[in-house]
Amino acid sequence: MVGPKSPEETKSTDSVAPSSRGASILVAVSSSQHSAATRWWPLVPGLLLALVASHQVFLSQTAQMNPWKGGGFGMFATTDHGSARRVRAWRIADGMRQRVSIPDSLAGHALDVRQLPRQRDLDGFARDLHERVQPSGPILVEVIRIRIHLPDLPDLAEAKREESVLVSAHWPPASEDQRR
Amino acid sequence: MTNPAPSASPANPANPVDRPDPLDRLALSARLSLVYLVLNPGLGWMQRAPVQIAAALALVIPGAWQNRLLWLGLAGWMALRLVMAWPHSDNHDYLIAYWCLALGIALSLPGRSEALARSARLLIGLCFGFAVLWKGILSPDFVNGNFFRMAFLFDARFADLAQFAGGITPSMVDHNDHFLATGQGSLVEPAALTRLAWFSTVWTLASESAIALLFLWPQASGIISHLTRCRDVVLIAFLATTYAVAPVAGFGWLLACMGLAQTTPDARMTRIAYVLAFFLIEIYRSVPWLDALAGV
């Protein structure tokens, strides 16, 4: 990539030595090394982007990560965004559910599990909530996605609002029978 | 890597030959990136203050933009911010961190302009490539048009456009918001809004696919080289149209900085067009022009 420069390039800032002449972060000595460094080092930011974005795609497909977040460039691509998700908690007593408010001290944690509801994180959130609220029975926490089923025009009367559970957690951990 | 050898004779700014080119792609892109950081340093005072102060100082101190440690420091600070805020940061927060790293690396290499151009082309191509992956393959509710229908029906950031070009009225919006909150009643959607949603879906997918392809395609000869020369036209058209309505000026500014950096050395008019696009996005953001049109 280091070839003869065009007249414009000769006038450009390429001909100006970098202001910091101290220890360079990238050290090479021969012209062939110059060439290789100039060729490959500029690819590093793109490589990082591809790694982070691939990780985000993986998390969204395996751990229900909010596609708008995480550096995968999934914004403005799906209706599954943060405000279409809710974190809800229930106290279970005598087989009945009773809604539990999430205390302000756990609001940040709730926001985290809304964006990335990994099972282990939601288990931890349910445990923390159980410790704060200290209910008589177990706690159930759910991350819910709200969807609007949009039919084609002119059948809008068929539009439906649906809620589906993305991930849930019990604390203390429920047995298989209780989960069913 | 050794630094380029200094000129044999000292530059004389009075001599037109020695005067720095005001449209130099590296200098212009770096300075515009500093303007971006002053305008859009992130959320929260701990994030805003250091970035804004460093960027403003680099703008006012002559030649400070050429210091690679400035850019590598900014990249490191932003990477730290991404880790601390995981997973809540927006995508342009990631992109500016990669871009600062690209500037720091380029300023450490000989052939700095070409090094930055290579980074910029790859970053633009990859970010649009992943955007197309999401919109075209991973998200079924984008290709069937439902994403934009929902955005125009419920997202307040698109309210002016939905009112102006989609024919929705404030009373319809209230009606639909009630449906969204409770599931009671029914939806109201003008036919013009459905058409607008379909147009937006097709335009977004087509333009983003074209940008990804044109920026990721290797430099080549023949007809392909003519196609890759179109990349600037397509990206500038994207900036000038999409950010008129998309509520993410920061992303558009960043794309303008990166687009400018990867222009060919002789493409002076193209660089002017990128600078104009940068400020056009600020006009879109600051002037409530859609609001005014919607009220007509």
Tab-separated table of C-alpha atoms in Angstrom:
chain	number	residue	atom	x	y	z
A	1	MET	CA	0.000	0.000	0.000
A	2	VAL	CA	3.002	2.294	0.219
A	3	GLY	CA	3.541	3.262	-3.359
A	4	PRO	CA	4.532	6.425	-5.177
A	5	LYS	CA	2.422	9.313	-3.997
A	6	SER	CA	0.166	11.391	-6.178
A	7	PRO	CA	0.824	15.146	-6.268
A	8	GLU	CA	-2.097	15.661	-3.938
A	9	GLU	CA	-0.737	13.099	-1.507
A	10	THR	CA	2.656	14.788	-1.545
A	11	LYS	CA	1.041	17.984	-0.304
A	12	SER	CA	-1.123	16.080	2.138
A	13	THR	CA	-0.445	15.488	5.793
A	14	ASP	CA	1.252	12.213	4.879
A	15	SER	CA	4.393	14.264	4.335
A	16	VAL	CA	4.205	15.658	7.858
A	17	ALA	CA	5.885	13.610	10.549
A	18	PRO	CA	3.601	12.609	13.413
A	19	SER	CA	3.805	15.072	16.274
A	20	SER	CA	4.731	12.413	18.780
A	21	ARG	CA	8.127	11.048	17.809
A	22	GLY	CA	8.664	9.114	21.026
A	23	ALA	CA	8.298	5.403	21.420
A	24	SER	CA	6.039	4.216	18.638
A	25	ILE	CA	3.412	1.661	19.455
A	26	LEU	CA	4.121	-0.093	16.221
A	27	VAL	CA	7.729	-0.875	15.585
A	28	ALA	CA	9.106	-2.083	12.276
A	29	VAL	CA	12.396	-1.465	10.619
A	30	SER	CA	12.482	-2.576	7.026
A	31	SER	CA	10.463	-1.353	4.088
A	32	SER	CA	8.863	-4.768	3.659
A	33	GLN	CA	7.748	-4.599	7.266
A	34	HIS	CA	6.438	-1.081	6.581
A	35	SER	CA	4.424	-2.470	3.740
A	36	ALA	CA	3.025	-5.350	5.791
A	37	ALA	CA	2.223	-3.082	8.739
A	38	THR	CA	0.492	-0.530	6.525
A	39	ARG	CA	-1.449	-3.336	4.919
A	40	TRP	CA	-2.613	-5.196	8.023
A	41	TRP	CA	-2.805	-2.761	10.963
A	42	PRO	CA	-5.630	-0.720	9.379
A	43	LEU	CA	-7.738	-3.884	9.339
A	44	VAL	CA	-7.640	-4.203	13.148
A	45	PRO	CA	-10.632	-1.887	13.899
A	46	GLY	CA	-12.752	-3.729	11.324
A	47	LEU	CA	-11.714	-7.073	12.766
A	48	LEU	CA	-12.778	-5.904	16.230
A	49	LEU	CA	-16.111	-4.731	14.831
A	50	ALA	CA	-16.693	-8.126	13.199
A	51	LEU	CA	-15.805	-9.992	16.418
A	52	VAL	CA	-18.057	-7.869	18.648
A	53	ALA	CA	-20.931	-7.946	16.156
A	54	SER	CA	-20.670	-11.724	15.698
A	55	HIS	CA	-20.744	-12.126	19.485
A	56	GLN	CA	-23.874	-9.954	19.603
A	57	VAL	CA	-25.563	-12.041	16.899
A	58	PHE	CA	-24.667	-15.188	18.858
A	59	LEU	CA	-26.090	-13.774	22.116
A	60	SER	CA	-29.275	-12.600	20.438
A	61	GLN	CA	-29.845	-16.029	18.931
A	62	THR	CA	-28.952	-18.045	22.042
A	63	ALA	CA	-29.722	-15.760	25.017
A	64	GLN	CA	-32.504	-13.490	23.701
A	65	MET	CA	-30.279	-10.401	23.734
A	66	ASN	CA	-32.046	-7.225	22.614
A	67	PRO	CA	-30.978	-6.988	18.946
A	68	TRP	CA	-30.713	-3.174	19.185
A	69	LYS	CA	-27.904	-3.420	21.733
A	70	GLY	CA	-24.499	-5.040	21.969
A	71	GLY	CA	-22.713	-3.623	18.924
A	72	GLY	CA	-24.223	-5.930	16.294
A	73	PHE	CA	-25.919	-3.145	14.272
A	74	GLY	CA	-29.390	-4.614	14.721
A	75	MET	CA	-30.961	-1.226	15.499
A	76	PHE	CA	-34.023	-0.207	13.456
A	77	ALA	CA	-34.288	-3.823	12.250
A	78	THR	CA	-36.849	-5.374	14.569
A	79	THR	CA	-39.767	-4.556	16.837
A	80	ASP	CA	-37.997	-6.501	19.610
A	81	HIS	CA	-36.456	-3.498	21.368
A	82	GLY	CA	-36.046	-2.488	24.992
A	83	SER	CA	-39.394	-0.748	25.379
A	84	ALA	CA	-41.192	-3.824	24.003
A	85	ARG	CA	-39.856	-5.869	26.898
A	86	ARG	CA	-40.935	-5.962	30.535
A	87	VAL	CA	-39.530	-7.574	33.648
A	88	ARG	CA	-42.303	-8.834	35.918
A	89	ALA	CA	-42.085	-10.523	39.295
A	90	TRP	CA	-44.619	-12.641	41.150
A	91	ARG	CA	-44.889	-14.106	44.626
A	92	ILE	CA	-46.323	-17.604	44.537
A	93	ALA	CA	-48.476	-18.681	47.459
A	94	ASP	CA	-50.997	-21.522	47.529
A	95	GLY	CA	-50.617	-21.969	43.820
A	96	MET	CA	-51.681	-18.357	43.203
A	97	ARG	CA	-49.548	-15.558	41.726
A	98	GLN	CA	-49.390	-12.154	43.318
A	99	ARG	CA	-47.552	-9.307	41.563
A	100	VAL	CA	-44.424	-8.005	43.297
A	101	SER	CA	-43.063	-4.506	42.642
A	102	ILE	CA	-39.384	-4.349	41.794
A	103	PRO	CA	-37.628	-2.107	44.358
A	104	ASP	CA	-35.685	0.919	43.090
A	105	SER	CA	-32.457	-0.619	44.368
A	106	LEU	CA	-32.851	-3.413	41.794
A	107	ALA	CA	-33.986	-1.199	38.894
A	108	GLY	CA	-30.535	-1.245	37.248
A	109	HIS	CA	-30.334	-5.020	37.538
A	110	ALA	CA	-33.835	-5.290	36.030
A	111	LEU	CA	-32.709	-3.133	33.115
A	112	ASP	CA	-29.711	-5.423	32.552
A	113	VAL	CA	-31.815	-8.590	32.393
A	114	ARG	CA	-34.315	-6.863	30.119
A	115	GLN	CA	-31.583	-6.259	27.527
A	116	LEU	CA	-29.788	-9.585	28.003
A	117	PRO	CA	-31.946	-12.129	29.863
A	118	ARG	CA	-29.395	-14.903	30.272
A	119	GLN	CA	-30.785	-17.636	32.494
A	120	ARG	CA	-27.998	-17.358	35.062
A	121	ASP	CA	-28.453	-13.571	35.314
A	122	LEU	CA	-32.214	-13.912	35.714
A	123	ASP	CA	-31.669	-16.576	38.407
A	124	GLY	CA	-29.395	-14.092	40.193
A	125	PHE	CA	-32.001	-11.344	39.849
A	126	ALA	CA	-34.714	-13.624	41.274
A	127	ARG	CA	-32.430	-14.492	44.207
A	128	ASP	CA	-31.663	-10.806	44.912
A	129	LEU	CA	-35.347	-9.921	44.698
A	130	HIS	CA	-36.224	-12.755	47.078
A	131	GLU	CA	-33.663	-11.426	49.569
A	132	ARG	CA	-35.014	-7.874	49.389
A	133	VAL	CA	-38.728	-8.673	49.432
A	134	GLN	CA	-38.520	-11.743	51.704
A	135	PRO	CA	-41.897	-13.163	50.697
A	136	SER	CA	-43.455	-16.144	52.413
A	137	GLY	CA	-43.306	-18.202	49.211
A	138	PRO	CA	-41.091	-18.518	46.165
A	139	ILE	CA	-40.501	-15.720	43.660
A	140	LEU	CA	-41.082	-16.035	39.908
A	141	VAL	CA	-39.434	-13.519	37.562
A	142	GLU	CA	-40.292	-13.291	33.868
A	143	VAL	CA	-38.877	-11.258	31.000
A	144	ILE	CA	-41.809	-10.632	28.687
A	145	ARG	CA	-41.889	-9.462	25.092
A	146	ILE	CA	-44.896	-7.490	23.878
A	147	ARG	CA	-45.768	-8.029	20.226
A	148	ILE	CA	-48.450	-6.515	18.076
A	149	HIS	CA	-49.756	-8.937	15.488
A	150	LEU	CA	-50.354	-6.643	12.510
A	151	PRO	CA	-52.583	-8.059	9.772
A	152	ASP	CA	-52.595	-6.532	6.296
A	153	LEU	CA	-54.998	-3.726	5.555
A	154	PRO	CA	-58.013	-3.658	5.612
A	155	ASP	CA	-58.258	-6.377	8.289
A	156	LEU	CA	-56.956	-4.234	11.145
A	157	ALA	CA	-59.778	-5.394	13.390
A	158	GLU	CA	-57.762	-8.602	13.660
A	159	ALA	CA	-54.767	-6.780	15.167
A	160	LYS	CA	-53.784	-8.383	18.456
A	161	ARG	CA	-51.511	-7.464	21.340
A	162	GLU	CA	-49.657	-10.510	22.576
A	163	GLU	CA	-47.292	-11.071	25.474
A	164	SER	CA	-44.846	-13.949	25.448
A	165	VAL	CA	-42.364	-15.053	28.099
A	166	LEU	CA	-38.791	-14.933	26.807
A	167	VAL	CA	-37.108	-16.298	29.933
A	168	SER	CA	-38.269	-17.020	33.479
A	169	ALA	CA	-36.616	-17.879	36.791
A	170	HIS	CA	-37.802	-19.150	40.182
A	171	TRP	CA	-36.183	-18.530	43.546
A	172	PRO	CA	-35.730	-20.800	45.374
A	173	PRO	CA	-35.176	-22.859	42.221
A	174	ALA	CA	-38.336	-24.752	41.340
A	175	SER	CA	-38.505	-28.482	40.859
A	176	GLU	CA	-39.534	-29.765	37.446
A	177	ASP	CA	-43.031	-30.499	38.796
A	178	GLN	CA	-43.400	-26.916	40.065
A	179	ARG	CA	-42.191	-25.510	36.763
A	180	ARG	CA	-44.829	-27.526	34.929
B	1	MET	CA	7.296	1.273	12.661
B	2	THR	CA	9.491	4.268	12.064
B	3	ASN	CA	8.035	7.680	11.420
B	4	PRO	CA	8.216	9.127	7.922
B	5	ALA	CA	11.338	11.142	7.291
B	6	PRO	CA	10.866	14.873	7.778
B	7	SER	CA	11.137	17.144	4.767
B	8	ALA	CA	14.641	18.148	3.707
B	9	SER	CA	13.828	21.848	3.956
B	10	PRO	CA	11.446	23.421	6.455
B	11	ALA	CA	7.963	24.163	5.102
B	12	ASN	CA	7.173	27.799	4.509
B	13	PRO	CA	3.447	28.523	4.959
B	14	ALA	CA	3.823	31.681	2.836
B	15	ASN	CA	4.712	29.492	-0.124
B	16	PRO	CA	1.524	28.084	-1.761
B	17	VAL	CA	3.346	24.811	-2.494
B	18	ASP	CA	4.121	24.267	1.204
B	19	ARG	CA	0.723	25.401	2.497
B	20	PRO	CA	-1.280	22.482	3.956
B	21	ASP	CA	-4.136	21.410	1.708
B	22	PRO	CA	-7.387	22.457	3.444
B	23	LEU	CA	-9.147	19.547	1.769
B	24	ASP	CA	-6.609	16.923	2.786
B	25	ARG	CA	-8.683	13.834	3.508
B	26	LEU	CA	-6.832	12.791	6.663
B	27	ALA	CA	-6.780	16.230	8.289
B	28	LEU	CA	-10.357	17.044	7.322
B	29	SER	CA	-11.707	13.703	8.516
B	30	ALA	CA	-9.818	13.906	11.828
B	31	ARG	CA	-11.014	17.463	12.483
B	32	LEU	CA	-14.586	16.593	11.575
B	33	SER	CA	-14.363	13.608	13.930
B	34	LEU	CA	-13.331	16.012	16.698
B	35	VAL	CA	-16.354	18.187	15.901
B	36	TYR	CA	-18.463	15.014	16.157
B	37	LEU	CA	-16.998	14.277	19.598
B	38	VAL	CA	-17.731	17.807	20.788
B	39	LEU	CA	-21.314	17.580	19.506
B	40	ASN	CA	-21.987	13.995	20.525
B	41	PRO	CA	-19.677	12.860	23.340
B	42	GLY	CA	-22.092	10.334	24.894
B	43	LEU	CA	-24.408	10.244	27.868
B	44	GLY	CA	-23.531	10.913	31.495
B	45	TRP	CA	-21.126	13.578	32.741
B	46	MET	CA	-18.315	11.100	33.408
B	47	GLN	CA	-18.428	10.109	29.766
B	48	ARG	CA	-19.175	13.521	28.292
B	49	ALA	CA	-16.743	15.781	30.093
B	50	PRO	CA	-13.390	14.074	29.338
B	51	VAL	CA	-14.264	13.376	25.700
B	52	GLN	CA	-15.672	16.849	25.058
B	53	ILE	CA	-12.715	18.606	26.687
B	54	ALA	CA	-10.098	16.470	24.904
B	55	ALA	CA	-11.796	16.924	21.528
B	56	ALA	CA	-12.264	20.681	21.975
B	57	LEU	CA	-8.606	21.119	23.004
B	58	ALA	CA	-7.465	19.092	20.011
B	59	LEU	CA	-9.507	21.377	17.772
B	60	VAL	CA	-8.046	24.608	19.137
B	61	ILE	CA	-4.411	23.511	19.559
B	62	PRO	CA	-2.752	23.606	16.126
B	63	GLY	CA	-1.703	20.165	14.930
B	64	ALA	CA	-3.004	18.379	18.020
B	65	TRP	CA	-5.237	16.172	15.888
B	66	GLN	CA	-2.080	14.508	14.540
B	67	ASN	CA	-1.151	13.082	17.924
B	68	ARG	CA	-1.844	9.363	17.776
B	69	LEU	CA	-1.875	9.164	21.590
B	70	LEU	CA	-4.915	11.462	21.614
B	71	TRP	CA	-6.851	9.041	19.414
B	72	LEU	CA	-5.589	5.888	21.101
B	73	GLY	CA	-6.459	7.436	24.487
B	74	LEU	CA	-9.960	8.307	23.274
B	75	ALA	CA	-10.378	4.780	21.884
B	76	GLY	CA	-9.291	3.276	25.203
B	77	TRP	CA	-11.628	5.554	27.180
B	78	MET	CA	-14.539	4.652	24.941
B	79	ALA	CA	-13.746	0.938	25.134
B	80	LEU	CA	-13.784	1.236	28.928
B	81	ARG	CA	-17.113	3.030	28.707
B	82	LEU	CA	-18.539	0.213	26.555
B	83	VAL	CA	-17.408	-2.420	29.041
B	84	MET	CA	-18.781	-0.498	32.041
B	85	ALA	CA	-22.130	0.133	30.356
B	86	TRP	CA	-22.486	-3.338	28.798
B	87	PRO	CA	-24.951	-4.157	27.267
B	88	HIS	CA	-26.712	-0.781	27.169
B	89	SER	CA	-24.549	1.240	24.756
B	90	ASP	CA	-25.881	2.154	21.332
B	91	ASN	CA	-24.223	0.988	18.146
B	92	HIS	CA	-22.664	4.356	17.289
B	93	ASP	CA	-20.858	4.224	20.660
B	94	TYR	CA	-19.076	1.119	19.376
B	95	LEU	CA	-18.433	2.645	15.976
B	96	ILE	CA	-16.773	5.809	17.349
B	97	ALA	CA	-14.493	3.639	19.519
B	98	TYR	CA	-13.383	1.663	16.433
B	99	TRP	CA	-12.964	4.921	14.516
B	100	CYS	CA	-10.744	6.517	17.167
B	101	LEU	CA	-8.656	3.344	17.151
B	102	ALA	CA	-8.425	3.524	13.345
B	103	LEU	CA	-7.199	7.139	13.554
B	104	GLY	CA	-4.644	6.222	16.239
B	105	ILE	CA	-3.331	3.327	14.161
B	106	ALA	CA	-3.241	5.322	10.905
B	107	LEU	CA	-1.297	8.163	12.553
B	108	SER	CA	1.280	5.597	13.686
B	109	LEU	CA	1.927	4.318	10.161
B	110	PRO	CA	3.642	5.653	7.056
B	111	GLY	CA	1.102	6.394	4.323
B	112	ARG	CA	-1.318	7.604	6.973
B	113	SER	CA	-4.090	8.734	4.636
B	114	GLU	CA	-4.202	5.426	2.784
B	115	ALA	CA	-4.107	3.474	6.052
B	116	LEU	CA	-7.089	5.452	7.365
B	117	ALA	CA	-8.917	5.027	4.047
B	118	ARG	CA	-8.561	1.242	4.321
B	119	SER	CA	-9.896	1.245	7.890
B	120	ALA	CA	-12.790	3.520	6.937
B	121	ARG	CA	-13.862	1.415	3.954
B	122	LEU	CA	-13.835	-1.752	6.034
B	123	LEU	CA	-15.699	-0.206	8.984
B	124	ILE	CA	-18.418	1.245	6.755
B	125	GLY	CA	-18.777	-1.984	4.781
B	126	LEU	CA	-18.943	-4.169	7.884
B	127	CYS	CA	-21.366	-2.029	9.843
B	128	PHE	CA	-23.747	-1.930	6.874
B	129	GLY	CA	-23.105	-5.649	6.265
B	130	PHE	CA	-24.244	-6.528	9.782
B	131	ALA	CA	-27.182	-4.105	9.498
B	132	VAL	CA	-28.290	-5.927	6.327
B	133	LEU	CA	-27.811	-9.310	8.010
B	134	TRP	CA	-30.201	-8.188	10.738
B	135	LYS	CA	-32.753	-6.543	8.478
B	136	GLY	CA	-32.724	-9.058	5.650
B	137	ILE	CA	-32.171	-12.400	7.373
B	138	LEU	CA	-32.361	-12.410	11.170
B	139	SER	CA	-35.432	-10.237	11.604
B	140	PRO	CA	-38.579	-11.477	9.863
B	141	ASP	CA	-40.576	-8.457	11.014
B	142	PHE	CA	-38.393	-6.129	8.942
B	143	VAL	CA	-38.781	-7.773	5.522
B	144	ASN	CA	-42.555	-8.109	5.925
B	145	GLY	CA	-42.802	-4.353	6.508
B	146	ASN	CA	-44.026	-4.624	10.097
B	147	PHE	CA	-41.019	-2.876	11.624
B	148	PHE	CA	-41.723	0.410	9.851
B	149	ARG	CA	-45.502	0.042	10.253
B	150	MET	CA	-44.983	-0.272	13.997
B	151	ALA	CA	-42.432	2.546	14.058
B	152	PHE	CA	-44.769	4.929	12.236
B	153	LEU	CA	-47.754	3.890	14.366
B	154	PHE	CA	-46.117	3.979	17.800
B	155	ASP	CA	-42.621	5.513	17.845
B	156	ALA	CA	-42.818	9.196	18.812
B	157	ARG	CA	-39.491	9.847	17.053
B	158	PHE	CA	-41.178	9.188	13.708
B	159	ALA	CA	-44.396	11.027	14.596
B	160	ASP	CA	-43.782	14.040	12.330
B	161	LEU	CA	-42.994	11.864	9.306
B	162	ALA	CA	-45.982	9.586	9.993
B	163	GLN	CA	-48.209	12.651	10.189
B	164	PHE	CA	-46.753	14.436	7.168
B	165	ALA	CA	-46.315	11.515	4.741
B	166	GLY	CA	-48.410	8.776	6.351
B	167	GLY	CA	-51.608	10.702	6.992
B	168	ILE	CA	-51.924	9.738	10.650
B	169	THR	CA	-53.622	12.257	12.955
B	170	PRO	CA	-53.023	12.979	16.663
B	171	SER	CA	-56.367	11.408	17.575
B	172	MET	CA	-55.385	8.212	15.714
B	173	VAL	CA	-52.092	8.196	17.633
B	174	ASP	CA	-53.951	8.427	20.969
B	175	HIS	CA	-56.267	5.624	19.875
B	176	ASN	CA	-53.348	3.386	18.905
B	177	ASP	CA	-51.387	4.163	22.074
B	178	HIS	CA	-54.374	2.998	24.115
B	179	PHE	CA	-54.395	-0.252	22.106
B	180	LEU	CA	-50.656	-0.742	22.667
B	181	ALA	CA	-50.941	-0.197	26.409
B	182	THR	CA	-54.051	-2.285	27.063
B	183	GLY	CA	-54.759	-4.495	24.066
B	184	GLN	CA	-58.308	-3.068	24.147
B	185	GLY	CA	-60.061	-1.608	21.096
B	186	SER	CA	-58.536	-1.722	17.630
B	187	LEU	CA	-55.782	-0.171	15.539
B	188	VAL	CA	-56.183	2.654	13.058
B	189	GLU	CA	-53.745	2.793	10.146
B	190	PRO	CA	-54.180	5.027	7.095
B	191	ALA	CA	-53.393	3.363	3.736
B	192	ALA	CA	-50.773	6.076	3.065
B	193	LEU	CA	-48.898	5.010	6.184
B	194	THR	CA	-48.740	1.399	4.982
B	195	ARG	CA	-47.362	2.581	1.632
B	196	LEU	CA	-44.808	4.754	3.430
B	197	ALA	CA	-43.755	1.758	5.532
B	198	TRP	CA	-43.255	-0.394	2.435
B	199	PHE	CA	-41.274	2.324	0.676
B	200	SER	CA	-39.077	2.789	3.767
B	201	THR	CA	-38.503	-0.968	4.028
B	202	VAL	CA	-37.449	-1.355	0.402
B	203	TRP	CA	-35.334	1.832	0.363
B	204	THR	CA	-33.519	0.955	3.576
B	205	LEU	CA	-32.761	-2.614	2.549
B	206	ALA	CA	-31.692	-1.632	-0.974
B	207	SER	CA	-29.488	1.313	0.026
B	208	GLU	CA	-27.829	-0.461	2.966
B	209	SER	CA	-27.154	-3.575	0.851
B	210	ALA	CA	-25.636	-1.430	-1.894
B	211	ILE	CA	-23.366	0.391	0.570
B	212	ALA	CA	-22.212	-2.870	2.189
B	213	LEU	CA	-21.430	-4.394	-1.190
B	214	LEU	CA	-19.682	-1.340	-2.653
B	215	PHE	CA	-17.493	-0.763	0.394
B	216	LEU	CA	-16.558	-4.402	0.990
B	217	TRP	CA	-15.856	-5.219	-2.663
B	218	PRO	CA	-12.093	-5.350	-3.240
B	219	GLN	CA	-10.487	-2.608	-5.338
B	220	ALA	CA	-10.386	-4.003	-8.878
B	221	SER	CA	-10.048	-3.060	-12.488
B	222	GLY	CA	-12.649	-3.011	-15.260
B	223	ILE	CA	-16.345	-2.535	-14.720
B	224	ILE	CA	-16.067	-3.385	-11.016
B	225	SER	CA	-13.773	-0.413	-10.468
B	226	HIS	CA	-16.438	1.862	-11.984
B	227	LEU	CA	-18.982	0.347	-9.612
B	228	THR	CA	-16.814	0.868	-6.557
B	229	ARG	CA	-16.391	4.520	-7.558
B	230	CYS	CA	-20.157	4.837	-7.050
B	231	ARG	CA	-19.716	4.155	-3.368
B	232	ASP	CA	-19.387	7.815	-2.445
B	233	VAL	CA	-22.496	8.788	-4.425
B	234	VAL	CA	-24.551	6.069	-2.733
B	235	LEU	CA	-23.272	6.858	0.772
B	236	ILE	CA	-23.797	10.614	0.391
B	237	ALA	CA	-27.312	9.998	-0.979
B	238	PHE	CA	-27.979	7.737	2.008
B	239	LEU	CA	-26.778	10.427	4.437
B	240	ALA	CA	-28.773	13.175	2.755
B	241	THR	CA	-32.034	11.201	2.741
B	242	THR	CA	-32.019	8.800	5.695
B	243	TYR	CA	-30.936	11.282	8.351
B	244	ALA	CA	-33.618	13.723	7.290
B	245	VAL	CA	-36.011	11.427	9.141
B	246	ALA	CA	-33.926	8.944	11.156
B	247	PRO	CA	-33.485	10.183	14.733
B	248	VAL	CA	-29.811	9.176	15.014
B	249	ALA	CA	-27.735	12.135	13.855
B	250	GLY	CA	-24.654	10.777	15.634
B	251	PHE	CA	-24.496	7.757	13.375
B	252	GLY	CA	-24.821	9.918	10.276
B	253	TRP	CA	-22.044	12.283	11.381
B	254	LEU	CA	-19.744	9.367	11.999
B	255	LEU	CA	-20.464	7.873	8.590
B	256	ALA	CA	-19.711	11.259	6.996
B	257	CYS	CA	-16.315	11.398	8.773
B	258	MET	CA	-15.446	7.857	7.676
B	259	GLY	CA	-16.773	8.339	4.151
B	260	LEU	CA	-14.637	11.450	3.747
B	261	ALA	CA	-11.515	9.626	4.957
B	262	GLN	CA	-11.782	6.906	2.302
B	263	THR	CA	-12.181	9.204	-0.730
B	264	THR	CA	-9.509	8.989	-3.404
B	265	PRO	CA	-6.813	11.695	-3.162
B	266	ASP	CA	-8.112	13.590	-6.214
B	267	ALA	CA	-11.797	13.543	-5.140
B	268	ARG	CA	-11.874	17.043	-3.681
B	269	MET	CA	-15.496	17.740	-4.624
B	270	THR	CA	-16.546	14.470	-3.015
B	271	ARG	CA	-14.895	15.564	0.215
B	272	ILE	CA	-16.768	18.863	0.077
B	273	ALA	CA	-19.981	16.869	-0.417
B	274	TYR	CA	-19.236	14.799	2.711
B	275	VAL	CA	-18.612	17.968	4.742
B	276	LEU	CA	-21.888	19.423	3.469
B	277	ALA	CA	-23.667	16.167	4.352
B	278	PHE	CA	-22.215	16.397	7.881
B	279	PHE	CA	-23.687	19.861	8.398
B	280	LEU	CA	-26.905	18.982	6.581
B	281	ILE	CA	-27.482	16.298	9.234
B	282	GLU	CA	-27.059	18.961	11.935
B	283	ILE	CA	-29.649	21.095	10.136
B	284	TYR	CA	-32.024	18.123	9.980
B	285	ARG	CA	-31.493	17.591	13.707
B	286	SER	CA	-31.841	21.207	14.813
B	287	VAL	CA	-34.503	22.612	12.513
B	288	PRO	CA	-38.006	21.175	13.106
B	289	TRP	CA	-38.701	21.120	9.373
B	290	LEU	CA	-40.844	17.956	9.397
B	291	ASP	CA	-42.844	19.334	12.286
B	292	ALA	CA	-43.480	22.482	10.242
B	293	LEU	CA	-44.482	20.445	7.175
B	294	ALA	CA	-46.713	18.179	9.267
B	295	GLY	CA	-48.513	21.249	10.591
B	296	VAL	CA	-49.267	22.609	7.109
